Short mmCIF file of C-alpha atoms and ligand atoms in Angstrom, two decimals:
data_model
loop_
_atom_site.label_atom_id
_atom_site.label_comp_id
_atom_site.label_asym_id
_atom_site.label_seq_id
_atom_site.Cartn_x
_atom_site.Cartn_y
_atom_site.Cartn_z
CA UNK R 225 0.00 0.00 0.00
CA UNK R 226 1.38 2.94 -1.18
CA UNK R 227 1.85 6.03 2.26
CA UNK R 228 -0.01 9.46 1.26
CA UNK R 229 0.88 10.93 4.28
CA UNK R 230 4.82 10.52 2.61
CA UNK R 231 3.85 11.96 -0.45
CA UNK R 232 2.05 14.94 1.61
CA UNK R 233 5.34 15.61 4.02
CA UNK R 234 7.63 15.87 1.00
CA UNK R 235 5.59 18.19 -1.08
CA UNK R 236 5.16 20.58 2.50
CA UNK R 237 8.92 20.95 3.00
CA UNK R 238 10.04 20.74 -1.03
CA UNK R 239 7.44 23.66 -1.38
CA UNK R 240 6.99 25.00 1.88
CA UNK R 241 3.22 24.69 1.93
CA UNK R 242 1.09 21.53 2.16
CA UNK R 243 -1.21 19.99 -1.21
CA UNK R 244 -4.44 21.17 -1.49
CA UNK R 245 -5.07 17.57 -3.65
CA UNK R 246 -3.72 14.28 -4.25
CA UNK R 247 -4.63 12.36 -7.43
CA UNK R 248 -4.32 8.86 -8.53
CA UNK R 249 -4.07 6.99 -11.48
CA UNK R 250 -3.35 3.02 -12.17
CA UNK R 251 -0.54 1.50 -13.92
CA UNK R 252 -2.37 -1.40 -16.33
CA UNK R 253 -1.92 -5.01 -17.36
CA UNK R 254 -4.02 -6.11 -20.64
CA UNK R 255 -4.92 -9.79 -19.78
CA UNK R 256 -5.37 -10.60 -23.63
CA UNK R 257 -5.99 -9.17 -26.70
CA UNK R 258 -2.23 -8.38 -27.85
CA UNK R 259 -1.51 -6.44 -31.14
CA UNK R 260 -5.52 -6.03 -31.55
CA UNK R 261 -5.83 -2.69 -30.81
CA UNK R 262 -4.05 -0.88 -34.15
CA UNK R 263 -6.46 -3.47 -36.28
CA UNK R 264 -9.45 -1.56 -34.56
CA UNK R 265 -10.21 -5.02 -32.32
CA UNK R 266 -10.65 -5.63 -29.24
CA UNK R 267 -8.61 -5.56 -25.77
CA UNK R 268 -9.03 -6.58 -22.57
CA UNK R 269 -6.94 -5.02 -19.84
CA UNK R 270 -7.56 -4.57 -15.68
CA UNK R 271 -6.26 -1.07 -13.62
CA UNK R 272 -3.63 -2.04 -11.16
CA UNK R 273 -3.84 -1.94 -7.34
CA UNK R 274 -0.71 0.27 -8.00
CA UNK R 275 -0.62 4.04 -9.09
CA UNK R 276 1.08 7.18 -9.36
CA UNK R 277 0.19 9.59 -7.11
CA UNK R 278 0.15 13.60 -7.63
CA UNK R 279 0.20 15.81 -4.72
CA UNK R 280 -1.10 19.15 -6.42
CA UNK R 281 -1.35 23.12 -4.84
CA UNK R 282 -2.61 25.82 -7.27
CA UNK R 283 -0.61 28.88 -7.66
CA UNK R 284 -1.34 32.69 -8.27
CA UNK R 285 0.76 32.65 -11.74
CA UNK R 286 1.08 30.80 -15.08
CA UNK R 287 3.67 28.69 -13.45
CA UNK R 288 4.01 24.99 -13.30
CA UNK R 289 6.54 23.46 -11.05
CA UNK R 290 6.75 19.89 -11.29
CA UNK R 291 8.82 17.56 -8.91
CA UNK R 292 9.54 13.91 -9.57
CA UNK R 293 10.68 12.15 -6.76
CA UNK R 294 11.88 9.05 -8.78
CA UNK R 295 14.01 11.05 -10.94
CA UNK R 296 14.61 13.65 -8.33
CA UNK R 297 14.74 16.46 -11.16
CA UNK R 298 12.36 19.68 -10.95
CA UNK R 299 10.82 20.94 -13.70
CA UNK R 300 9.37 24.49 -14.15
CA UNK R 301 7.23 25.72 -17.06
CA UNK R 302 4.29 28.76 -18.09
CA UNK R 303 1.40 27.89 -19.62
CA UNK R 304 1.50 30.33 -21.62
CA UNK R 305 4.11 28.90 -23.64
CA UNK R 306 4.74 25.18 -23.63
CA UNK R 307 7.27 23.61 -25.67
CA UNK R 308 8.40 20.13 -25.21
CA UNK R 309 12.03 19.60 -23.99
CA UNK R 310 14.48 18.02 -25.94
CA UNK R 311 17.00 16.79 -22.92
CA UNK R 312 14.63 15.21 -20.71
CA UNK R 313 11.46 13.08 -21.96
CA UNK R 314 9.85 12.45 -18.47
CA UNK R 315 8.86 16.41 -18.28
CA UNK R 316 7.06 15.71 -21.41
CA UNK R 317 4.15 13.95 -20.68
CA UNK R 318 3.17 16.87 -17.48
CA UNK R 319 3.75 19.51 -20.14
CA UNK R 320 1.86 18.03 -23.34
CA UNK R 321 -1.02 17.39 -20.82
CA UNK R 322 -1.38 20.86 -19.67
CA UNK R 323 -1.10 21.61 -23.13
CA UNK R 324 -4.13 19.52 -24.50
CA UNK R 325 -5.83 20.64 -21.63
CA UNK R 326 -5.22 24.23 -22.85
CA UNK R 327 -5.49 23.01 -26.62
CA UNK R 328 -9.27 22.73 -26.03
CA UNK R 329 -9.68 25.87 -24.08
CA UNK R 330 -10.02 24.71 -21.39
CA UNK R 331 -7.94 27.35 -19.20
CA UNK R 332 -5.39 26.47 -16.50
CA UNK R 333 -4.08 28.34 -13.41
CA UNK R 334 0.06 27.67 -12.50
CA UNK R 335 0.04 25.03 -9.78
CA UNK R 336 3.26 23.22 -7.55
CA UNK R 337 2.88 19.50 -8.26
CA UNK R 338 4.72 16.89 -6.69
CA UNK R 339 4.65 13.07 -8.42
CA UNK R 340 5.93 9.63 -6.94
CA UNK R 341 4.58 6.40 -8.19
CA UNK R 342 4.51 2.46 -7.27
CA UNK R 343 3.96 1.90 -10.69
CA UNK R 344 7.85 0.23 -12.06
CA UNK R 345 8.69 2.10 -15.28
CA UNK R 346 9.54 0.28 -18.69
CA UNK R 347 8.16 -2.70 -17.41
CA UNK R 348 4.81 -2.99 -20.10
CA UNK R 349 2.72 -1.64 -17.02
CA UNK R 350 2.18 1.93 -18.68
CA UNK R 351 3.58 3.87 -16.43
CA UNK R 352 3.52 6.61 -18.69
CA UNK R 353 -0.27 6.23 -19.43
CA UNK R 354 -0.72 6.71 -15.14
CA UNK R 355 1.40 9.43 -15.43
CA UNK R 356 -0.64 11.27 -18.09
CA UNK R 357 -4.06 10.62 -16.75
CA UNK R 358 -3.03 11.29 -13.04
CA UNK R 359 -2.09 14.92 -14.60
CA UNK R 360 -4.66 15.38 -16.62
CA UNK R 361 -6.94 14.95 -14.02
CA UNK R 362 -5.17 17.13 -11.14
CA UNK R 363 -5.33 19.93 -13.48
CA UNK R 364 -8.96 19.44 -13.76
CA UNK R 365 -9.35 19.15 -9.43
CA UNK R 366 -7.41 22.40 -9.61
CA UNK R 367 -9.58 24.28 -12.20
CA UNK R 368 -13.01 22.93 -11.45
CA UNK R 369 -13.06 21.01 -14.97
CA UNK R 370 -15.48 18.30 -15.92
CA UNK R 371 -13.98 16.06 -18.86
CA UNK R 372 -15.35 12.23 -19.54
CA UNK R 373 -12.68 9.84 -18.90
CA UNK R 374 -12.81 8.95 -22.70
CA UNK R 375 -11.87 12.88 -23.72
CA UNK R 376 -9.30 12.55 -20.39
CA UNK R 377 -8.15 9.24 -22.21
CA UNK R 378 -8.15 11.26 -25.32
CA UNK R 379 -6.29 14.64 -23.56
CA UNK R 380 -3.22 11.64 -22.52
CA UNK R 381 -3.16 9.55 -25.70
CA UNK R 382 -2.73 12.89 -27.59
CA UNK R 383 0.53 14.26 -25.14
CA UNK R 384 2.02 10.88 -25.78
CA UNK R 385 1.81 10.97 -29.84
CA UNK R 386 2.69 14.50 -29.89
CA UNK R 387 5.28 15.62 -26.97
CA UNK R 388 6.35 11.95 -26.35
CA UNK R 389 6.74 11.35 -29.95
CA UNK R 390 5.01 7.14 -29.46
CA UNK R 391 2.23 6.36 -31.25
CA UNK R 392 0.40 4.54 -28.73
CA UNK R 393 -3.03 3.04 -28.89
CA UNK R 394 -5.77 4.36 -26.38
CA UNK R 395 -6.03 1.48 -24.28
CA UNK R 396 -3.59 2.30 -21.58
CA UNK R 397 -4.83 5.96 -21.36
CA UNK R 398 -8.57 4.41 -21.18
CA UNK R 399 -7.99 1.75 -18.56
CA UNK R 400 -6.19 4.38 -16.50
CA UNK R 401 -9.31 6.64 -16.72
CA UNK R 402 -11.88 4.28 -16.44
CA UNK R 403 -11.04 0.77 -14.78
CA UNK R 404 -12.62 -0.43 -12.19
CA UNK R 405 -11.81 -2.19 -8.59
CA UNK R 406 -12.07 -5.57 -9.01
CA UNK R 407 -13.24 -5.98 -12.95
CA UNK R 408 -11.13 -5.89 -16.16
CA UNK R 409 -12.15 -3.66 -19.06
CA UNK R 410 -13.18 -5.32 -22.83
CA UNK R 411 -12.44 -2.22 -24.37
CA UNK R 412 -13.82 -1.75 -28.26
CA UNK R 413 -10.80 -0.06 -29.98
CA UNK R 414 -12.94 0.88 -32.95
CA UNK R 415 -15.34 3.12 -30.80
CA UNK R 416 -14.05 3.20 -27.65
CA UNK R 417 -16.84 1.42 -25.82
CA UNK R 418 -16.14 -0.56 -22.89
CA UNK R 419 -17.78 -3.00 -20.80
CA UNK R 420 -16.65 -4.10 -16.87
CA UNK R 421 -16.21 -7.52 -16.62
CA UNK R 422 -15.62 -8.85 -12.85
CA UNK R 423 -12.56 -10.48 -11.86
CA UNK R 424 -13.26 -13.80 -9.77
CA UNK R 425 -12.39 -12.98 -5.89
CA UNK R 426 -10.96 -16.72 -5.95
CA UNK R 427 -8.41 -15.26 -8.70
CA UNK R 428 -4.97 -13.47 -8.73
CA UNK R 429 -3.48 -12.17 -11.16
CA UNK R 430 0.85 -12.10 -11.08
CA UNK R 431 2.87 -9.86 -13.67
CA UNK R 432 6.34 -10.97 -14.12
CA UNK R 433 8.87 -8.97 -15.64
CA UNK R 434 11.51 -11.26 -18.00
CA UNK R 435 14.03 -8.42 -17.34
CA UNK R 436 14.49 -7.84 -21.02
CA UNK R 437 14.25 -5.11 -23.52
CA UNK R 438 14.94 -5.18 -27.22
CA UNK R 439 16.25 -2.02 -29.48
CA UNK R 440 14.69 -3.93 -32.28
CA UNK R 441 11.12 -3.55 -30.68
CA UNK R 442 10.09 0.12 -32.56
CA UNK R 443 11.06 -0.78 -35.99
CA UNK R 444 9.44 -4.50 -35.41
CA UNK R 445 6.15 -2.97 -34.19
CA UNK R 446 6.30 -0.57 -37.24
CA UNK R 447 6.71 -3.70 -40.04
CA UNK R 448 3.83 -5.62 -38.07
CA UNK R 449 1.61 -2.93 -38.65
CA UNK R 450 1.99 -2.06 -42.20
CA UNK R 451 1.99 -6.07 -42.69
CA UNK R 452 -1.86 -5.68 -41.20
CA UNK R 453 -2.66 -3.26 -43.30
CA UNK R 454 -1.34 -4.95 -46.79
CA UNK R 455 -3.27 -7.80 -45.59
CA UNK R 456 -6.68 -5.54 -45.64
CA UNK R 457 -5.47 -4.78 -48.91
CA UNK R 458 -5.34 -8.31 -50.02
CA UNK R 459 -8.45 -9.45 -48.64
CA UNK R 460 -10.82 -6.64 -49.50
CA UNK R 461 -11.48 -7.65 -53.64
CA UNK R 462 -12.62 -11.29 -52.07
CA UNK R 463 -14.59 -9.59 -48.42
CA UNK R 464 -15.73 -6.64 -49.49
CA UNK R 465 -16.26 -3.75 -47.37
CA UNK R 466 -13.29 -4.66 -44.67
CA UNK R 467 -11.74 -0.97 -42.88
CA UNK R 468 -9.35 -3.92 -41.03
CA UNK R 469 -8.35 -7.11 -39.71
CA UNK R 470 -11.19 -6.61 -36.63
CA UNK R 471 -13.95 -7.56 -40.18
CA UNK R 472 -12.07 -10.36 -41.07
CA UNK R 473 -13.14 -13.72 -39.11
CA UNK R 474 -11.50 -17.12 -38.64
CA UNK R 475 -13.52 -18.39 -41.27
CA UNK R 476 -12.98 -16.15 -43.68
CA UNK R 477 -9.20 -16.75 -43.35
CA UNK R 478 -9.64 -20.22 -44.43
CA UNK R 479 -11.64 -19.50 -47.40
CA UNK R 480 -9.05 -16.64 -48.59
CA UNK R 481 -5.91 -16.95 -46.62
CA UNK R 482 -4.63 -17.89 -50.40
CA UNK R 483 -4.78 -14.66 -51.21
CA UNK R 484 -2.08 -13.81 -48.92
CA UNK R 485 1.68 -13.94 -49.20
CA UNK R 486 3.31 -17.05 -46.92
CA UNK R 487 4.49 -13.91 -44.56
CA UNK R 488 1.43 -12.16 -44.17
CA UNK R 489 -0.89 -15.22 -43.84
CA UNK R 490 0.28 -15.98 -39.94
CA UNK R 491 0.34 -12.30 -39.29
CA UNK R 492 -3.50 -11.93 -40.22
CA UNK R 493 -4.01 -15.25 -38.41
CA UNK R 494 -3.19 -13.89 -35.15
CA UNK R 495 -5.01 -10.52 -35.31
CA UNK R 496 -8.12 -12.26 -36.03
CA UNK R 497 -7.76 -15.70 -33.82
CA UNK R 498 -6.53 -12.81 -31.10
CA UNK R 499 -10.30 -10.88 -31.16
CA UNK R 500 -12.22 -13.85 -31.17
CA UNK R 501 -10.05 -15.09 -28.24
CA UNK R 502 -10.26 -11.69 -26.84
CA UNK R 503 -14.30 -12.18 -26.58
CA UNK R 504 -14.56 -15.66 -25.51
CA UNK R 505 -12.27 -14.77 -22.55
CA UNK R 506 -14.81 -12.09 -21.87
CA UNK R 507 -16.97 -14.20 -21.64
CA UNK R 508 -15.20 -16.74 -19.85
CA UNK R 509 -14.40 -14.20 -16.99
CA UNK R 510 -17.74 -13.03 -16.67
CA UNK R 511 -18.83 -16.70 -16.15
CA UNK R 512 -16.57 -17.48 -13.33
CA UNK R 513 -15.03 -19.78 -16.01
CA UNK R 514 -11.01 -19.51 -14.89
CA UNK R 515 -10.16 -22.86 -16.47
CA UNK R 516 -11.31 -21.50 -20.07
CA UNK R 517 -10.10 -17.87 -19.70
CA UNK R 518 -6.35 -20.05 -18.96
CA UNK R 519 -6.53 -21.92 -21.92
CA UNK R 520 -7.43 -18.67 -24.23
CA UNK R 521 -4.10 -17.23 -22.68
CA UNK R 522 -2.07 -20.15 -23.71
CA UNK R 523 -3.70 -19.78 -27.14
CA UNK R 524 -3.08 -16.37 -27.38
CA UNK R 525 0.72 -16.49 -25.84
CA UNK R 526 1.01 -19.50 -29.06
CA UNK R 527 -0.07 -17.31 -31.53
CA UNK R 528 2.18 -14.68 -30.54
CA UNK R 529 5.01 -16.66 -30.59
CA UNK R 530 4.83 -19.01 -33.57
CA UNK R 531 2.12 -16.59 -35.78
CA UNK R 532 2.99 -12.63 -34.71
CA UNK R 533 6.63 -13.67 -34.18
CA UNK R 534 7.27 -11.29 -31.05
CA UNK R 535 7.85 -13.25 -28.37
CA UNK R 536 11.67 -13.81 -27.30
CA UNK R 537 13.02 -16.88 -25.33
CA UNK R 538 12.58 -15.42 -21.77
CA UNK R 539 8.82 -14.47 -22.13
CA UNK R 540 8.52 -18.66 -23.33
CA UNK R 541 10.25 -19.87 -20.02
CA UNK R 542 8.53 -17.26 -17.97
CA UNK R 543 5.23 -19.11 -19.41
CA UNK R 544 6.04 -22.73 -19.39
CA UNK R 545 7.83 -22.02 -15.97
CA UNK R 546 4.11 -20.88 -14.94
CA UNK R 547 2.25 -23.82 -16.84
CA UNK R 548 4.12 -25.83 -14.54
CA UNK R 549 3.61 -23.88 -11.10
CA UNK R 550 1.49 -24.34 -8.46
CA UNK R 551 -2.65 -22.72 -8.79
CA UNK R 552 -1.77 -21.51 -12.66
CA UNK R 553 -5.15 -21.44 -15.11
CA UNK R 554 -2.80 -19.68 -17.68
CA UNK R 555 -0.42 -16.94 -18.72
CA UNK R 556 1.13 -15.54 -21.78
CA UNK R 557 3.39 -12.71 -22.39
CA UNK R 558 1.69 -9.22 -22.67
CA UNK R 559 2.22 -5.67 -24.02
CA UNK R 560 4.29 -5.75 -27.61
CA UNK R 561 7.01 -7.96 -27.03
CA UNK R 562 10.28 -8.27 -27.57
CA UNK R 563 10.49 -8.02 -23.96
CA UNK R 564 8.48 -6.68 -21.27
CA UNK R 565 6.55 -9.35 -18.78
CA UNK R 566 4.15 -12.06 -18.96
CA UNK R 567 0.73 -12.17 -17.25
CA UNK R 568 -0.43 -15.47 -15.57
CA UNK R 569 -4.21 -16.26 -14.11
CA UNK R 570 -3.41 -17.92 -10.77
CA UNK R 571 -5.83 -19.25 -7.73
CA UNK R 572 -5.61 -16.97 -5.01
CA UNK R 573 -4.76 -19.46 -2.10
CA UNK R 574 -1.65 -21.05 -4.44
CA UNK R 575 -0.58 -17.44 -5.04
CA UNK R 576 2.66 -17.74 -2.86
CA UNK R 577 3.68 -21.23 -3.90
CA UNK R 578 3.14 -20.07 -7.43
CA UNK R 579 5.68 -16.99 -6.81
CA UNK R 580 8.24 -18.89 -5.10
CA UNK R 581 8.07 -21.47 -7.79
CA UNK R 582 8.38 -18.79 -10.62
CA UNK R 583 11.52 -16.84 -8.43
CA UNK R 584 13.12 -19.95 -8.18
CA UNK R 585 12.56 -21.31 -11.97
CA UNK R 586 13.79 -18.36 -13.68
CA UNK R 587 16.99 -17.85 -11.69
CA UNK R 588 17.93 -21.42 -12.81
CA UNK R 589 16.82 -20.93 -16.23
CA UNK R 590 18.50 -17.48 -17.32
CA UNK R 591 20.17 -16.65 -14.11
CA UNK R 592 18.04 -13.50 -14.05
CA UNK R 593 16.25 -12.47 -10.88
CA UNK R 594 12.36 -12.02 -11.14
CA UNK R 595 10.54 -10.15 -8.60
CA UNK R 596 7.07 -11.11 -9.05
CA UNK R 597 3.73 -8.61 -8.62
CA UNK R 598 0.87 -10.12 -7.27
CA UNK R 599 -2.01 -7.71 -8.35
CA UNK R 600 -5.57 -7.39 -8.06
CA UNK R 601 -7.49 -4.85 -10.21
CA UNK R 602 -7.77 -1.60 -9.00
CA UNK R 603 -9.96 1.54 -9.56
CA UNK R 604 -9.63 4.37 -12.25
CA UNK R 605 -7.91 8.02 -11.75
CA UNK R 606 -9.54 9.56 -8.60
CA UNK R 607 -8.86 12.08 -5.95
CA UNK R 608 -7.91 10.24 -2.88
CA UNK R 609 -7.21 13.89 -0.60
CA UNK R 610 -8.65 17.50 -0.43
CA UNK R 611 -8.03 19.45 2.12
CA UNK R 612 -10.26 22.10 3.65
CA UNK R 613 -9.15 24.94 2.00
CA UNK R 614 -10.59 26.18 -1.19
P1 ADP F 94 5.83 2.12 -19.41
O1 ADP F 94 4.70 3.05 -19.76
O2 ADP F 94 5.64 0.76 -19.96
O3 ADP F 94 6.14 2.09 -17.95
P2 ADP F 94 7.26 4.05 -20.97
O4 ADP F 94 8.63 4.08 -21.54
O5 ADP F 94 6.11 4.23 -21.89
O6 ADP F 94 7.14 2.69 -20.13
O7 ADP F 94 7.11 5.18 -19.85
C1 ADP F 94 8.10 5.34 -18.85
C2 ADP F 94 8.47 6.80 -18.75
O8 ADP F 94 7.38 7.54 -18.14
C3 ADP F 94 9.65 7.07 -17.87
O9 ADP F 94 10.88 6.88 -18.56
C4 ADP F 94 9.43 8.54 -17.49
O10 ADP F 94 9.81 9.39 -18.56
C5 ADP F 94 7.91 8.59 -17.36
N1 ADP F 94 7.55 8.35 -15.95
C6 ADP F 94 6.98 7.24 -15.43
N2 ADP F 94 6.81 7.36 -14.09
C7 ADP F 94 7.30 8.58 -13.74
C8 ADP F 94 7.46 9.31 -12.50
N3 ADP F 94 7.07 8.79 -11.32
N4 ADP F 94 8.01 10.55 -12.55
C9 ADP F 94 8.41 11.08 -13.73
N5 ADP F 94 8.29 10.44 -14.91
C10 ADP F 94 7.77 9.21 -14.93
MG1 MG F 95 4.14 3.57 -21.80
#
């Protein structure tokens, strides 16, 4: 549990008053639907019971000071002119959110904010996406605004493409906004609808982070997508009126998958197996059906790896480490891969003979040291202080 009253103490001495708010906003894990979300499908993520936290005073001014406590670095800008900074990225994300904000008039007064987190960063849990929306949404405590979490979503997808320079889908900004305690979110990417699905209490759900990052991952992620596209392309004399791989079904694939080249066929194959596995695990969930929702994982961490092609060897022994560990239903790796962690569906009272298993596994495997997070889904951005005054 992450200590507000910490938070509070070190933005009263840094700035020599005390917050007048604290906001929250969750870090994310998507439980399936990988790689769906740029072929307008479907995804399926839960909030985490983990956050980043922004302890937020408004000022007299234009002036935005911004402390970090994880990077221990200060930034100051004024609204009236933003401008993203070319030396250090993580001021970017607090100053393309103020300017969205500002973007659709919606007018801002300075403020002294103060951010710490429990969210681990560059781990696939979108830290960056709690970041933004935890922003976002102090700005509106501190200016009496009243946005949807969709246009919030919207505000935090838009700093990231533009001042963060990554073109990310709107699933980590939405699940940040809108999750809630104790469900997971099927989240439409085509029109942003959403539906709560609840999270068996008898369930647990551990991230584990293989400890590896690929350079390669940008330019792969770039050649996957345009190989989605050219597949449209292919498909649409023989289907019709197809926008993307979300119109394309299983069945369709085996009446035209000729159509495709030998490299394009497997990529199709796991968009479109991925949204149909994406709603039967909906499904699944919402019928207390853990055993089912397991196996779609393993299907979906299989199509990754032998179909998409973006799984590396650590995220495999990660998962057949798990297949193999006490109380698993399932897990597969999650976020883009090349990297990043794995996700496994675990009974709650195996949860610790589970972890120890995994811990000890991967050190004799790869020698690597995994530090397992047990999580259960938490709640979307909210204000969890305001003090008396104004
Ligand atoms: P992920 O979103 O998967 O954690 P990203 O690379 O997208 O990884 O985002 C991580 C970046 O977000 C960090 O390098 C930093 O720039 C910014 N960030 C995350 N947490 C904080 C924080 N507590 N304070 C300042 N910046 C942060
Ligand atoms: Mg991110």
């Amino acid at each position: 549990m992450y200590e507000l009253s910490t938070l509070y103490a070190a933005f009263e001495q840094y700035f020599g008053h005390p917050p007048t708010r604290i906001a929250r906003a969750p870090g994310r894990v998507n439980l399936i639907g990988e790689h769906t979300d740029y072929n307008d499908g479907f995804v399926f993520p839960m909030a985490l019971d983990r956050a980043t936290y922004v302890a937020a005073r408004p000022r007299n001014d234009q002036i935005v000071r911004v402390f970090s406590i994880k990077f221990r670095d200060e930034d100051q800008f004024d609204l009236q002119q933003i401008v993203r900074d070319e030396r250090r990225q993580w001021v970017n994300y607090i100053r393309g959110v103020a300017k969205g904000l500002l973007a659709r008039d919606l007018p801002l007064r300075g403020a002294d904010l103060m951010i710490d987190s429990d969210v681990p960063a560059g781990s696939g849990l979108s830290s960056s996406a709690a970041l933004e929306v935890a922003v976002g949404y102090t700005f509106q405590l501190l200016n009496n605004i009243n946005l949807l979490g969709e246009e919030l979503a919207l505000v935090a997808q838009g700093a990231e493409h533009t001042f963060v320079g990554v073109k990310c889908g709107i699933m980590d900004q939405l699940i940040a906004a809108l999750g809630e305690a104790g469900h997971a979110l099927l989240i439409d990417c085509r029109d942003l609808s959403y539906r709560p699905v609840p999270i068996p209490a008898e369930a647990r759900v551990v991230v584990c982070d293989s400890g590896v990052r690929h350079r390669l991952a940008g330019s792969e992620y770039n050649q996957r997508r345009a190989g989605c596209e050219e597949a449209v392309r292919l498909l649409k004399p023989a289907l019709g009126k197809i926008q993307a791989l979300r119109d394309v079904r299983s069945s369709d694939l085996a009446m035209y998958g000729h159509l495709l080249p030998p490299d394009l066929l497997p990529l199709a194959r796991h968009v479109v197996s991925e949204n149909e596995r994406t709603l039967a695990a909906a499904e699944a969930l919402a019928a207390g059906d853990l055993v089912k929702m397991g196996q779609l994982m393993v299907a979906s961490h299989v199509s990754l790896r032998d179909d998409y092609r973006v799984s590396v060897r650590e995220l495999d022994t990660l998962v057949d480490l798990a297949l193999a560990a006490p109380g698993c239903f399932g897990s597969r790796m999650t976020g883009g891969g090349f990297g990043g962690s794995t996700v496994s569906l675990v009974a709650a009272d195996h949860v610790d003979a589970f972890v120890a298993a995994m811990v000890d596994g991967y050190a004799i495997r790869t020698g690597r040291k995994l530090q397992p997070l047990v999580c259960t889904a938490g709640a979307g951005v909210s204000c969890v202080y305001a003090s008396e005054e104004e």
